[in-house]
Short mmCIF file of C-alpha atoms and ligand atoms in Angstrom, two decimals:
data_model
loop_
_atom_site.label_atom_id
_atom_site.label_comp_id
_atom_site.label_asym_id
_atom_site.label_seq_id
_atom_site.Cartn_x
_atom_site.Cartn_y
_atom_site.Cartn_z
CA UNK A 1 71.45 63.66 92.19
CA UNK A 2 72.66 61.48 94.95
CA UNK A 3 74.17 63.39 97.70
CA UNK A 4 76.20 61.48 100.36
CA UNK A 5 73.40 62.20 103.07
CA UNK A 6 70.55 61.15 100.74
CA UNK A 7 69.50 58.24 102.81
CA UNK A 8 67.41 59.95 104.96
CA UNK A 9 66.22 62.43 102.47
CA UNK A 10 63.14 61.59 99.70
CA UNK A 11 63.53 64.69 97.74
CA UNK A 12 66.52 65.96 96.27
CA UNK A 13 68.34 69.43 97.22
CA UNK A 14 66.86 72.51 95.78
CA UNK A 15 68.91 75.28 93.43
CA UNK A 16 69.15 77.79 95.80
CA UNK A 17 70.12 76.07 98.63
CA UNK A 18 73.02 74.43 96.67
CA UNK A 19 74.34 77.55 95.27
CA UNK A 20 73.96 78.71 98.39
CA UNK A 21 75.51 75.41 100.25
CA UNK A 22 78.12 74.58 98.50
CA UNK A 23 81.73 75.53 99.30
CA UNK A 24 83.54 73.44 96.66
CA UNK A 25 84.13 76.49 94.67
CA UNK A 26 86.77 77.47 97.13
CA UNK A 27 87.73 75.03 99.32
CA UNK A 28 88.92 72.34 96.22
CA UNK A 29 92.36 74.18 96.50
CA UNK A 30 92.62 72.38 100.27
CA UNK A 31 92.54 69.06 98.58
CA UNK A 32 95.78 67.93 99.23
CA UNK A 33 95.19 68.21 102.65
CA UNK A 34 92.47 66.66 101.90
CA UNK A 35 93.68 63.46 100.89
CA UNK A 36 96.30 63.76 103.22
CA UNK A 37 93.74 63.89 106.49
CA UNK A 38 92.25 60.47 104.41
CA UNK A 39 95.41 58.63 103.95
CA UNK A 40 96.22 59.33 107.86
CA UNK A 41 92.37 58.38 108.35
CA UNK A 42 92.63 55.23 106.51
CA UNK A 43 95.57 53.88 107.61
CA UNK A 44 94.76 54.32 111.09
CA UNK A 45 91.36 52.57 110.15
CA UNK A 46 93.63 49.84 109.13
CA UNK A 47 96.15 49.79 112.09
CA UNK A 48 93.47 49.41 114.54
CA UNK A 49 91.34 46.16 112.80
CA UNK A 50 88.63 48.28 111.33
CA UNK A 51 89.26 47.58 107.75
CA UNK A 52 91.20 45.34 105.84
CA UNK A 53 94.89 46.00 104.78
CA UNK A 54 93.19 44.92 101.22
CA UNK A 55 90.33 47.64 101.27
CA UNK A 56 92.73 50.21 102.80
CA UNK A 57 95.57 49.54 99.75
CA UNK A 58 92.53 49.95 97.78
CA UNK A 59 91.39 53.10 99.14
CA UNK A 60 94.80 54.80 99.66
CA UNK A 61 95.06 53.57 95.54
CA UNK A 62 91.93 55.75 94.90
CA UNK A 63 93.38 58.17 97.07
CA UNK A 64 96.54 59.15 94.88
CA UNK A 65 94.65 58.79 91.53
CA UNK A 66 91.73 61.25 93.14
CA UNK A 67 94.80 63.43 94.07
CA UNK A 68 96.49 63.28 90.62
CA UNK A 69 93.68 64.27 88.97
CA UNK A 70 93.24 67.17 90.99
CA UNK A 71 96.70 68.21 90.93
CA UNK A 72 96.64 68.11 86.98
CA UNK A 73 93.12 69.33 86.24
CA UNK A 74 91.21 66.24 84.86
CA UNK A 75 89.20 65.93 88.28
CA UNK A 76 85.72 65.65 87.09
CA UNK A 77 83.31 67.47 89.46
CA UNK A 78 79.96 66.35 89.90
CA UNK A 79 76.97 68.35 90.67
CA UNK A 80 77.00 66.59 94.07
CA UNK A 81 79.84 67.69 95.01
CA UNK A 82 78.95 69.96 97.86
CA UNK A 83 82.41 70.43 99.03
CA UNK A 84 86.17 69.21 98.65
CA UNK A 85 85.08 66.12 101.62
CA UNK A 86 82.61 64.89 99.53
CA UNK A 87 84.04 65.36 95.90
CA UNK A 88 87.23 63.20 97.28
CA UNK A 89 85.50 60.52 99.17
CA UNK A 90 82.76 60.27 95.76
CA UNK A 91 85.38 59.70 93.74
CA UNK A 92 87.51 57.41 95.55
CA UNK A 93 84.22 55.06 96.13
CA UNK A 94 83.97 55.37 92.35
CA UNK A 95 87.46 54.52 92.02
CA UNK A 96 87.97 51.87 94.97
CA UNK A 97 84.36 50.22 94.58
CA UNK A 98 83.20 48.36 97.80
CA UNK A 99 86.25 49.44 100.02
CA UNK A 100 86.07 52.94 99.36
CA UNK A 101 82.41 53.33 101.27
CA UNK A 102 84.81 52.72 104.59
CA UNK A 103 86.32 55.35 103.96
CA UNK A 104 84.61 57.95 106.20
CA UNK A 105 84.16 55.14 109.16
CA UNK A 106 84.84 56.77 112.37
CA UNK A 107 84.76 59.97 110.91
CA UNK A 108 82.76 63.24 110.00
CA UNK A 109 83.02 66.27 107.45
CA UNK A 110 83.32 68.27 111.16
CA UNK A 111 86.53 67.06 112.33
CA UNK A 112 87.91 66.82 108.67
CA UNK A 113 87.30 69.84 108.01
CA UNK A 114 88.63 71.45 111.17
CA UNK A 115 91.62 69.27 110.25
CA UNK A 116 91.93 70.08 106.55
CA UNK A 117 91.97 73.84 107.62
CA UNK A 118 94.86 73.51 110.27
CA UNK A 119 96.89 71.94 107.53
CA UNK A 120 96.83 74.42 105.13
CA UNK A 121 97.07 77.51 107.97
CA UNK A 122 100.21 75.88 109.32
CA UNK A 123 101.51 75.16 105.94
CA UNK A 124 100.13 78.88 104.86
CA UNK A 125 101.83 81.11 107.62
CA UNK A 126 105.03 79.16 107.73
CA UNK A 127 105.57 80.12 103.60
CA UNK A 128 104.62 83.68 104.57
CA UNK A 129 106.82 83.86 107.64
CA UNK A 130 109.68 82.65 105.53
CA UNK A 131 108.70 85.83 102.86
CA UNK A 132 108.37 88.21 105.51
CA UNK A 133 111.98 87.16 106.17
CA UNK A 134 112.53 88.29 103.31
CA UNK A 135 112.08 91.34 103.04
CA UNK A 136 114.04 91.90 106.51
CA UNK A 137 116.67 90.89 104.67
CA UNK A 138 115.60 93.41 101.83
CA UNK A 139 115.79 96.16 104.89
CA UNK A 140 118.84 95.46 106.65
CA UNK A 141 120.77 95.31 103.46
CA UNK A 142 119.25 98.72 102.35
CA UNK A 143 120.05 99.42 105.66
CA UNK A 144 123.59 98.76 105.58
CA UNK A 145 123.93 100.49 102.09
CA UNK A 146 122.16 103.59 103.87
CA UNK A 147 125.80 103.99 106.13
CA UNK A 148 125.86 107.04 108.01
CA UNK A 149 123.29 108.59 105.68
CA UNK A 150 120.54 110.40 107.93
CA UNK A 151 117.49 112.20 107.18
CA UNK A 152 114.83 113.92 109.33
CA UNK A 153 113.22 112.32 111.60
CA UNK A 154 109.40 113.18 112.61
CA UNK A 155 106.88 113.59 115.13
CA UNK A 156 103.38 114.45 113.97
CA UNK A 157 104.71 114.77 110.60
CA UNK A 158 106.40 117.93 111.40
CA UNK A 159 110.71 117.62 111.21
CA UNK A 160 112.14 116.64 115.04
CA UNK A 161 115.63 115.28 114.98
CA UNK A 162 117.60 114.16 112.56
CA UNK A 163 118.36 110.02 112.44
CA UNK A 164 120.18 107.56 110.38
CA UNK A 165 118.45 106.28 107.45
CA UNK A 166 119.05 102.41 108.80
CA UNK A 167 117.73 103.69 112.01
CA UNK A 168 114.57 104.05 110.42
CA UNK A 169 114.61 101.59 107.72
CA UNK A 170 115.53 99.00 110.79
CA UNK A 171 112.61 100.29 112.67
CA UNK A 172 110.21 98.84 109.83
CA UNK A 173 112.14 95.57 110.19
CA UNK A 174 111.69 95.12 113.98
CA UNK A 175 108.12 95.69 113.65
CA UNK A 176 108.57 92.39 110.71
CA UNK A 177 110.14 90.82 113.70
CA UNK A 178 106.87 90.43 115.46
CA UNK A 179 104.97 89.97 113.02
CA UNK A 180 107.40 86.80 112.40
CA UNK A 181 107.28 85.87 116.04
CA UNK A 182 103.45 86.28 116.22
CA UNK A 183 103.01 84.19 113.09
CA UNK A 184 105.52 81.21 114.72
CA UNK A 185 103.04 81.35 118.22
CA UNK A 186 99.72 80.94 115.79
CA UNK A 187 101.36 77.85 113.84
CA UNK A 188 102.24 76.07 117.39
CA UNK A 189 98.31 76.94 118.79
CA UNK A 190 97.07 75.67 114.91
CA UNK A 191 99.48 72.46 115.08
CA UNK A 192 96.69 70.38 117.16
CA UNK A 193 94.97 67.71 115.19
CA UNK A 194 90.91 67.49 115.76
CA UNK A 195 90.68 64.16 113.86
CA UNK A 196 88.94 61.47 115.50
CA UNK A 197 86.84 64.19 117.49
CA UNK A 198 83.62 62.80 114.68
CA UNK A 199 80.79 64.75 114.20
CA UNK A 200 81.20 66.04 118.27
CA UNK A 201 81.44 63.58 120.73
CA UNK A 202 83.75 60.75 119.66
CA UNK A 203 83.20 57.21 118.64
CA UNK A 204 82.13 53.96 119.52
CA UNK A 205 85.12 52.99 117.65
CA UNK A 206 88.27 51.82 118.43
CA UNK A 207 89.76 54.65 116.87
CA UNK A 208 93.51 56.44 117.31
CA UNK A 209 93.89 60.26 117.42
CA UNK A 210 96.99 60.41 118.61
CA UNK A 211 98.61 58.23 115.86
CA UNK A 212 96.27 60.11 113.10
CA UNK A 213 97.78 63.13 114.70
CA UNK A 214 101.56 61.89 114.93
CA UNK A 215 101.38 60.66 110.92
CA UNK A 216 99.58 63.84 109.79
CA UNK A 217 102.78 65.76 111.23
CA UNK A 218 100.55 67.44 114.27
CA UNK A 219 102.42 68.20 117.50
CA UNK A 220 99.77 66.89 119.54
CA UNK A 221 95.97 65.98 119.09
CA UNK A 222 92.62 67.44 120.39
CA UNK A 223 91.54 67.13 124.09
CA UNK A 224 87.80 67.89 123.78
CA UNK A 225 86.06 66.67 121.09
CA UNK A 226 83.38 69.53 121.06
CA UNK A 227 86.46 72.49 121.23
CA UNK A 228 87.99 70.20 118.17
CA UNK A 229 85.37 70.78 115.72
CA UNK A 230 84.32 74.57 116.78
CA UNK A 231 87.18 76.04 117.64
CA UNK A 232 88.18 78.11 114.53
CA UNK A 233 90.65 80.86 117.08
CA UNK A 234 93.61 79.52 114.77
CA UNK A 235 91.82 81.40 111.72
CA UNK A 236 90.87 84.56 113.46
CA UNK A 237 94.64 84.53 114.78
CA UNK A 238 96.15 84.39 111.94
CA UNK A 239 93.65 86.84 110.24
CA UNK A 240 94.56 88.64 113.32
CA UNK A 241 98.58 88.67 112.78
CA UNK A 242 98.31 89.06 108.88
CA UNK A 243 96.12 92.13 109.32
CA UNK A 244 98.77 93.85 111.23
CA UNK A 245 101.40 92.27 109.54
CA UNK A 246 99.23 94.05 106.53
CA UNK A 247 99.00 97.39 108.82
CA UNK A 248 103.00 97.43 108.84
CA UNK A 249 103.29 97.08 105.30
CA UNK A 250 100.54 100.11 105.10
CA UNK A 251 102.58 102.24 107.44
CA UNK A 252 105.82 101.78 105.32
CA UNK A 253 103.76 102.07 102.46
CA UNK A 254 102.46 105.35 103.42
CA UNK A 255 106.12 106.76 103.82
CA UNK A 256 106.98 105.56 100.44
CA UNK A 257 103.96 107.54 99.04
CA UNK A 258 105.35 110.87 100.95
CA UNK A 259 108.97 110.19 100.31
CA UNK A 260 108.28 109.72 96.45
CA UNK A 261 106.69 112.99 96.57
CA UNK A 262 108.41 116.24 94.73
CA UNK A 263 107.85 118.03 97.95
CA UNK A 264 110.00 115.33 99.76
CA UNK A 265 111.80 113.87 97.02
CA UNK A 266 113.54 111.71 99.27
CA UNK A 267 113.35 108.51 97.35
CA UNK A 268 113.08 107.89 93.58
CA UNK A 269 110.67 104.73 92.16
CA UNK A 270 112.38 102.32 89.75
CA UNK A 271 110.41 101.61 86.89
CA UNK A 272 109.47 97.96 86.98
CA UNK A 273 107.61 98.79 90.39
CA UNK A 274 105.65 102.34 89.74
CA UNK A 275 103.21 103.57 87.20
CA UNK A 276 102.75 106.21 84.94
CA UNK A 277 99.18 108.37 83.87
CA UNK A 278 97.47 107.63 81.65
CA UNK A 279 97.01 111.72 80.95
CA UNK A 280 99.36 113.31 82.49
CA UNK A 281 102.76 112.53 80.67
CA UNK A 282 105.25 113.19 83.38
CA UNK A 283 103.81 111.01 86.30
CA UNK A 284 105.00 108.45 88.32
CA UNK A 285 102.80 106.87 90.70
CA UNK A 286 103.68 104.87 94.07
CA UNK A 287 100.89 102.14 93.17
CA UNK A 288 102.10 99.33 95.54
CA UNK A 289 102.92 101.90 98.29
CA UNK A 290 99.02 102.62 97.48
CA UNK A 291 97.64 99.57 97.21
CA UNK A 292 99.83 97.85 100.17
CA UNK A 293 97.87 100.82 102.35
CA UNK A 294 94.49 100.20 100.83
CA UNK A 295 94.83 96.34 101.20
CA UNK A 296 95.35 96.62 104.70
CA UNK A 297 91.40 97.62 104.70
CA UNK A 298 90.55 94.45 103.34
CA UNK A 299 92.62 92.33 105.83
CA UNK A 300 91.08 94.19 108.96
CA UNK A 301 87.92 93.53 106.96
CA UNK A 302 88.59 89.61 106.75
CA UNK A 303 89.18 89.80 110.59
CA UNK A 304 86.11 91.46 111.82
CA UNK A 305 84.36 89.71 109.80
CA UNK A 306 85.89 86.09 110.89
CA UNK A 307 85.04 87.30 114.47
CA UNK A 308 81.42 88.43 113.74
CA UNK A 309 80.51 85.16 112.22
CA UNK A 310 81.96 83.60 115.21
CA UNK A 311 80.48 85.40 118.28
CA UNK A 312 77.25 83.92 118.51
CA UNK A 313 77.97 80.59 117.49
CA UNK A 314 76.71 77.52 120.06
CA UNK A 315 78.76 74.16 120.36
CA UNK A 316 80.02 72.51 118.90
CA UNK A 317 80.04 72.55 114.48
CA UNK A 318 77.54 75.03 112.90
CA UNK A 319 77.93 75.56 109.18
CA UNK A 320 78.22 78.94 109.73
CA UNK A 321 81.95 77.84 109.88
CA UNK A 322 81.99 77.33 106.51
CA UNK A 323 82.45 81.20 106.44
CA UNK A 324 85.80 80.74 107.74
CA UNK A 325 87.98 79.57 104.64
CA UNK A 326 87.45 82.41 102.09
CA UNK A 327 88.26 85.13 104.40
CA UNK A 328 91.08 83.10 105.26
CA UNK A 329 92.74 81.95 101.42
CA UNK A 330 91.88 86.01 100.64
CA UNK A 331 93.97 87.10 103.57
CA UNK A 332 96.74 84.75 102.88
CA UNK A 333 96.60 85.24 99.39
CA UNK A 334 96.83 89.31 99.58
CA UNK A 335 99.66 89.26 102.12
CA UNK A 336 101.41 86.86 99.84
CA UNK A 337 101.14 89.37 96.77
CA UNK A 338 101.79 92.75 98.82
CA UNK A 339 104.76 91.33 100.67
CA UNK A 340 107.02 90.56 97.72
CA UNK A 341 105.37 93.83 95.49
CA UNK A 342 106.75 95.77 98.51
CA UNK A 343 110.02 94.08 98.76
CA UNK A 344 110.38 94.74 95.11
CA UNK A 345 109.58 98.25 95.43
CA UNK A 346 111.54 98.50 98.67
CA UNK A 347 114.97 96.94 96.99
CA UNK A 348 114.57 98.88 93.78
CA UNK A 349 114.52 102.34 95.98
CA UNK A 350 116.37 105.22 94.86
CA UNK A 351 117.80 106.71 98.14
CA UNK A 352 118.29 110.48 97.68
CA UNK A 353 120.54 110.75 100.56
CA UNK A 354 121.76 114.58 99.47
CA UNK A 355 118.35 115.41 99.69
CA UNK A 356 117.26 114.04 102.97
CA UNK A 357 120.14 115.29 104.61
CA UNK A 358 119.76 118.75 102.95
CA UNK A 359 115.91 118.52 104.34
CA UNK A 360 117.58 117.29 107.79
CA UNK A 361 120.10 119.99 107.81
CA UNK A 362 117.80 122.27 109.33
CA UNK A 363 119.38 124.23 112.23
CA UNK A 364 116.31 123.42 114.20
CA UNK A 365 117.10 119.99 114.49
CA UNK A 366 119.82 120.77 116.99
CA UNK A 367 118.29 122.66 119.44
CA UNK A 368 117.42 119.76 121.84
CA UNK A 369 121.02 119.64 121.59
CA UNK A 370 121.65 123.03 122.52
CA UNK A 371 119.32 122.40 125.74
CA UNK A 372 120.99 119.42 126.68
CA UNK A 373 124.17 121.34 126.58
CA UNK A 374 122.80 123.70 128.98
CA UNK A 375 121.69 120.65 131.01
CA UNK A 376 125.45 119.33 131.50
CA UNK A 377 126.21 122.70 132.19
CA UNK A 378 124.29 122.14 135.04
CA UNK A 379 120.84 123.88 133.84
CA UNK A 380 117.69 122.92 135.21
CA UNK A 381 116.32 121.33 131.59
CA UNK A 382 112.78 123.49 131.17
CA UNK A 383 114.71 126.46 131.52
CA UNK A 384 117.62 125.12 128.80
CA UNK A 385 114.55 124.85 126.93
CA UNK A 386 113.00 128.01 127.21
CA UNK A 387 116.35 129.58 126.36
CA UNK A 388 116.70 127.52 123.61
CA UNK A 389 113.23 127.88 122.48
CA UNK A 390 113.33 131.20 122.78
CA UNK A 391 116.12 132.01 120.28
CA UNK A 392 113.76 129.64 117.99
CA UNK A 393 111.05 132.36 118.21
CA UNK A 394 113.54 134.89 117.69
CA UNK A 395 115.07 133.32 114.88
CA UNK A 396 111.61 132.81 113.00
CA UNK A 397 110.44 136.19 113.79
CA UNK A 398 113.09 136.72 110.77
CA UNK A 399 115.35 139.34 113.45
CA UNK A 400 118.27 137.52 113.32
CA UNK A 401 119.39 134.06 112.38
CA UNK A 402 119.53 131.11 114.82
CA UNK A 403 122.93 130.46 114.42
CA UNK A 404 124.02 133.60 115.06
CA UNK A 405 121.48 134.24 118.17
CA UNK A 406 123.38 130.45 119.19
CA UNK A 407 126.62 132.31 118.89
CA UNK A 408 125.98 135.30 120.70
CA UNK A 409 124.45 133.59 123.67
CA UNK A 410 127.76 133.03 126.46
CA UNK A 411 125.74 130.56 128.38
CA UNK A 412 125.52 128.49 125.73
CA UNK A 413 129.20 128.87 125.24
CA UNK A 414 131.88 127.98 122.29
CA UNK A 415 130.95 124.40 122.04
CA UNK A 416 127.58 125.07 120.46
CA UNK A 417 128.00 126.63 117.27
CA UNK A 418 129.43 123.06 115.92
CA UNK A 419 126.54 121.70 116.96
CA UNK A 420 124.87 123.42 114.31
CA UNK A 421 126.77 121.81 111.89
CA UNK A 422 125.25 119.54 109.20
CA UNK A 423 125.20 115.87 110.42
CA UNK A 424 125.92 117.05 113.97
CA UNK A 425 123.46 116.69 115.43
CA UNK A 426 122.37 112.79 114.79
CA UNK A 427 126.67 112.19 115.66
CA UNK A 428 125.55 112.83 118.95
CA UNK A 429 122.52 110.14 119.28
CA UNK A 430 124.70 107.69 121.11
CA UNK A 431 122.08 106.08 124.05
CA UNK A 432 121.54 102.69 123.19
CA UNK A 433 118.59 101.62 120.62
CA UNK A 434 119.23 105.40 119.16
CA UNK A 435 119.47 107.14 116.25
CA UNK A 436 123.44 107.81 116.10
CA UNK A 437 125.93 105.96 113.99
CA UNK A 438 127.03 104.51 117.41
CA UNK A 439 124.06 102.49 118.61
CA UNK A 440 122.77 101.91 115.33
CA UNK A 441 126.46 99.98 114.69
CA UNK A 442 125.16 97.87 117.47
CA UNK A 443 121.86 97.43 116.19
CA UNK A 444 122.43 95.70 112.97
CA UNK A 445 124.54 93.27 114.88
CA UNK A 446 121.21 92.48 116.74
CA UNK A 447 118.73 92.68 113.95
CA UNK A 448 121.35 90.20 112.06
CA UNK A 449 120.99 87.74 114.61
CA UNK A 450 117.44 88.27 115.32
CA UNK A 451 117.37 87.52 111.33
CA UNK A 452 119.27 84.37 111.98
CA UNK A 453 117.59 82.95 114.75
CA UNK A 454 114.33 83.50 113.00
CA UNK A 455 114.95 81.75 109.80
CA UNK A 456 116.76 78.82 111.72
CA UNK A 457 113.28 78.53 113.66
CA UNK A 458 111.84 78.60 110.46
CA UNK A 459 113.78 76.31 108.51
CA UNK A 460 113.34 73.78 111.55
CA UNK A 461 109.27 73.93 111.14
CA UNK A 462 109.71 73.55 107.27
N1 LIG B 1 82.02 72.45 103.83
C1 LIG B 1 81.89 72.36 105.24
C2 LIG B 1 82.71 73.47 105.92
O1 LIG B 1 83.46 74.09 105.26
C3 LIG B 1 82.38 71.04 105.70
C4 LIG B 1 81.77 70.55 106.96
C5 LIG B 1 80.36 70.19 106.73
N2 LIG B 1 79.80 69.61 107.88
C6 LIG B 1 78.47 69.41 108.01
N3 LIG B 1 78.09 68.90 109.13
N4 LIG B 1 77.64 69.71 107.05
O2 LIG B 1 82.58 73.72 107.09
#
């Protein structure tokens, strides 16, 4: 079996240290970008006198058969076919004959690789930015359906105030919003092109990075050809983003598992996006919400591991960075899945608005508002609060109910009973950024245009 590094070699590769070797198995499905890096290669290689316009027609010839043949399936793989670099340039020296064995002049596996990977990341995290937008979308519309619709609002799981259901469902969205902003700094840091950095060092060859870089759609190109071909930060970035972009999805998922629960029973699952038992006739299970929380596992698991593999690595390549792509297309490919299973699940919602305000309804909920009374009133606020508290003691020592123990109390005066009042108390949220119909008006203005200027950003990159 003829490798393309036999020429130095007498005997041929063992089994084991193939299997072990190769990467073809999953790096094949970067072969467009592949090709791409080879036609930018090659007709640089041209441009600057080092082959002939003849060979290069010939090679970029080979190049879109090679690709074709990948695309529809008919590629034939060779044993020797270590990785995606060397399946591609075997075949197009097949196809091209003489002119295809310039193909790799000037060039090594190190910096194609390196650039091979930047292409599909950048290409990668702009498709998932642009689903991440939406399922904003997906919130602020359920948002804006929620109206003045308000539920309890929590502090270590135990009931605190009441807020608006778009309050909340909003506060999922502006953590998105970071996640989208994050993902739009790691494609300008992985939008550097490391061809023409060679093995390490460089070339004796007239060679052009900056116009490989320019036709391969890079924003700029490599300044030190040892950082080009080692530097994998891009990767554990955006393993780094997706993993808390998968954290936020876990977090929301976690509240869909509680909400769906009988005890809450503050949101119903649609069909097409829960499961049943297969024992117990009557369930319905919040898979996704599940899964979207147990995937998140995985992604932090992709990300520790990127960085482990990393920490003790010399300059410049070591094939330890070969470890970086499947951690990388399994990341990509999970957020992919749980983004639009979630934004299924998340549209298809069944708001039970009666029941979240009955649960929010909860005298208790007002009594910050009965302090704060007692604060305008001019009441130092820890003593409005141990007043107030202490008709909550009262109250659940079962003597006599809050509302009348709010009644009875003249400092508190007239005004405070209607505090009591169901929906009252979240009325009266109106600081800006909180919970009240007032500021939350204001915020879906904002989160609108953040929306906006996202996707425009977006749709500029694509
Ligand atoms: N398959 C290799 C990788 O993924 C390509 C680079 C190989 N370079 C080398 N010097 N053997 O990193």
């Amino acid at each position: 079996m003829a490798t393309l590094w036999h020429g130095r070699f007498e005997d041929g590769p063992a089994e084991a240290l193939q299997a072990l070797n190769d990467s073809l198995p999953f790096d094949r499905r970067m072969f467009r970008e592949d090709i791409a890096g080879s036609r930018a290669h090659v007709a640089m290689l041209a441009r600057v006198g080092l082959i002939s316009d003849a060979d290069a027609a010939a090679i970029a010839s080979a190049l879109d058969t090679t690709e074709a043949e990948l695309a529809d399936g008919s590629f034939d793989f060779a044993a020797s076919d270590e990785d995606i670099h060397t399946a591609v340039e075997r075949r197009v020296t097949e196809l091209a004959g003489a002119a295809g064995a310039r193909l790799h002049t000037g060039r090594s596996r190190n910096d194609q690789v390196a650039t091979d990977v930047r292409l599909w990341t950048k290409r990668e995290l702009l498709e998932i930015a642009a689903l991440v937008g939406r399922f904003q979308a997906t919130l602020a519309a359920r948002a804006d359906e929620a109206g003045d619709a308000y539920l309890p609002g929590y502090t270590h799981l135990q009931q605190a105030q009441p807020v608006l259901l778009a309050h909340h469902l909003m506060a999922h969205g502006w953590a998105l919003a970071r996640d989208v902003e994050r993902l739009l700094d790691t494609i300008g840091r992985t939008d550097v092109s490391p061809l023409g950095a060679g093995a390490l060092a460089g070339s004796s060859l007239p060679l052009d990075p900056d116009g490989v870089a320019a036709d391969l759609g890079f924003s700029a190109r490599f300044q030190n050809s040892l950082d080009a071909v080692s530097d994998r930060d891009f990767v554990a970035e955006a393993l780094f983003v997706l993993a808390l972009l998968g954290v936020h999805l876990s977090r929301l998922g976690e509240e869909i598992v509680l909400w769906s629960t009988d005890e809450f029973g503050f949101v119903g699952l649609d069909d097409a996006f829960s499961t049943g038992s297969s024992m117990l006739p009557q369930k319905k299970n919040p898979d996704i919400a599940e899964i979207a929380r147990g995937k998140a596992g995985r992604l932090i698991g992709n990300l520790a591991g990127l960085l482990a593999t990393l920490k003790g690595l010399p300059l410049a390549y070591d094939k330890d960075l070969q470890e970086d792509k499947e951690p990388l297309f399994d990341t990509c490919d999970t957020v992919r899945l749980t983004l639009l299973a979630m934004d299924g699940l998340v549209s298809t919602l069944q708001m039970k608005t009666d029941r979240m305000a009955e649960a929010a309804d909860n005298p208790f909920g007002a009594a910050i508002d009965l302090a704060e009374l007692l604060v305008l009133a001019g009441l130092p606020f820890r003593e409005a609060h141990a007043v107030v508290g202490g008709h909550v003691r009262a109250a659940l020592a079962g003597e006599v109910p809050f509302a009348d123990l709010v009644a009875a109390d003249e400092r508190l005066g007239p005004e405070a009973a209607a505090l009591l009042e169901p929906g009252a108390a979240v009325r009266r949220r109106t600081t800006p950024g909180g919970a009240g119909p007032e500021p939350v008006a204001v915020q879906r203005e904002q989160f609108a245009q953040m929306l906006a200027s996202q996707l425009e950003r977006l749709a500029l990159l694509s």
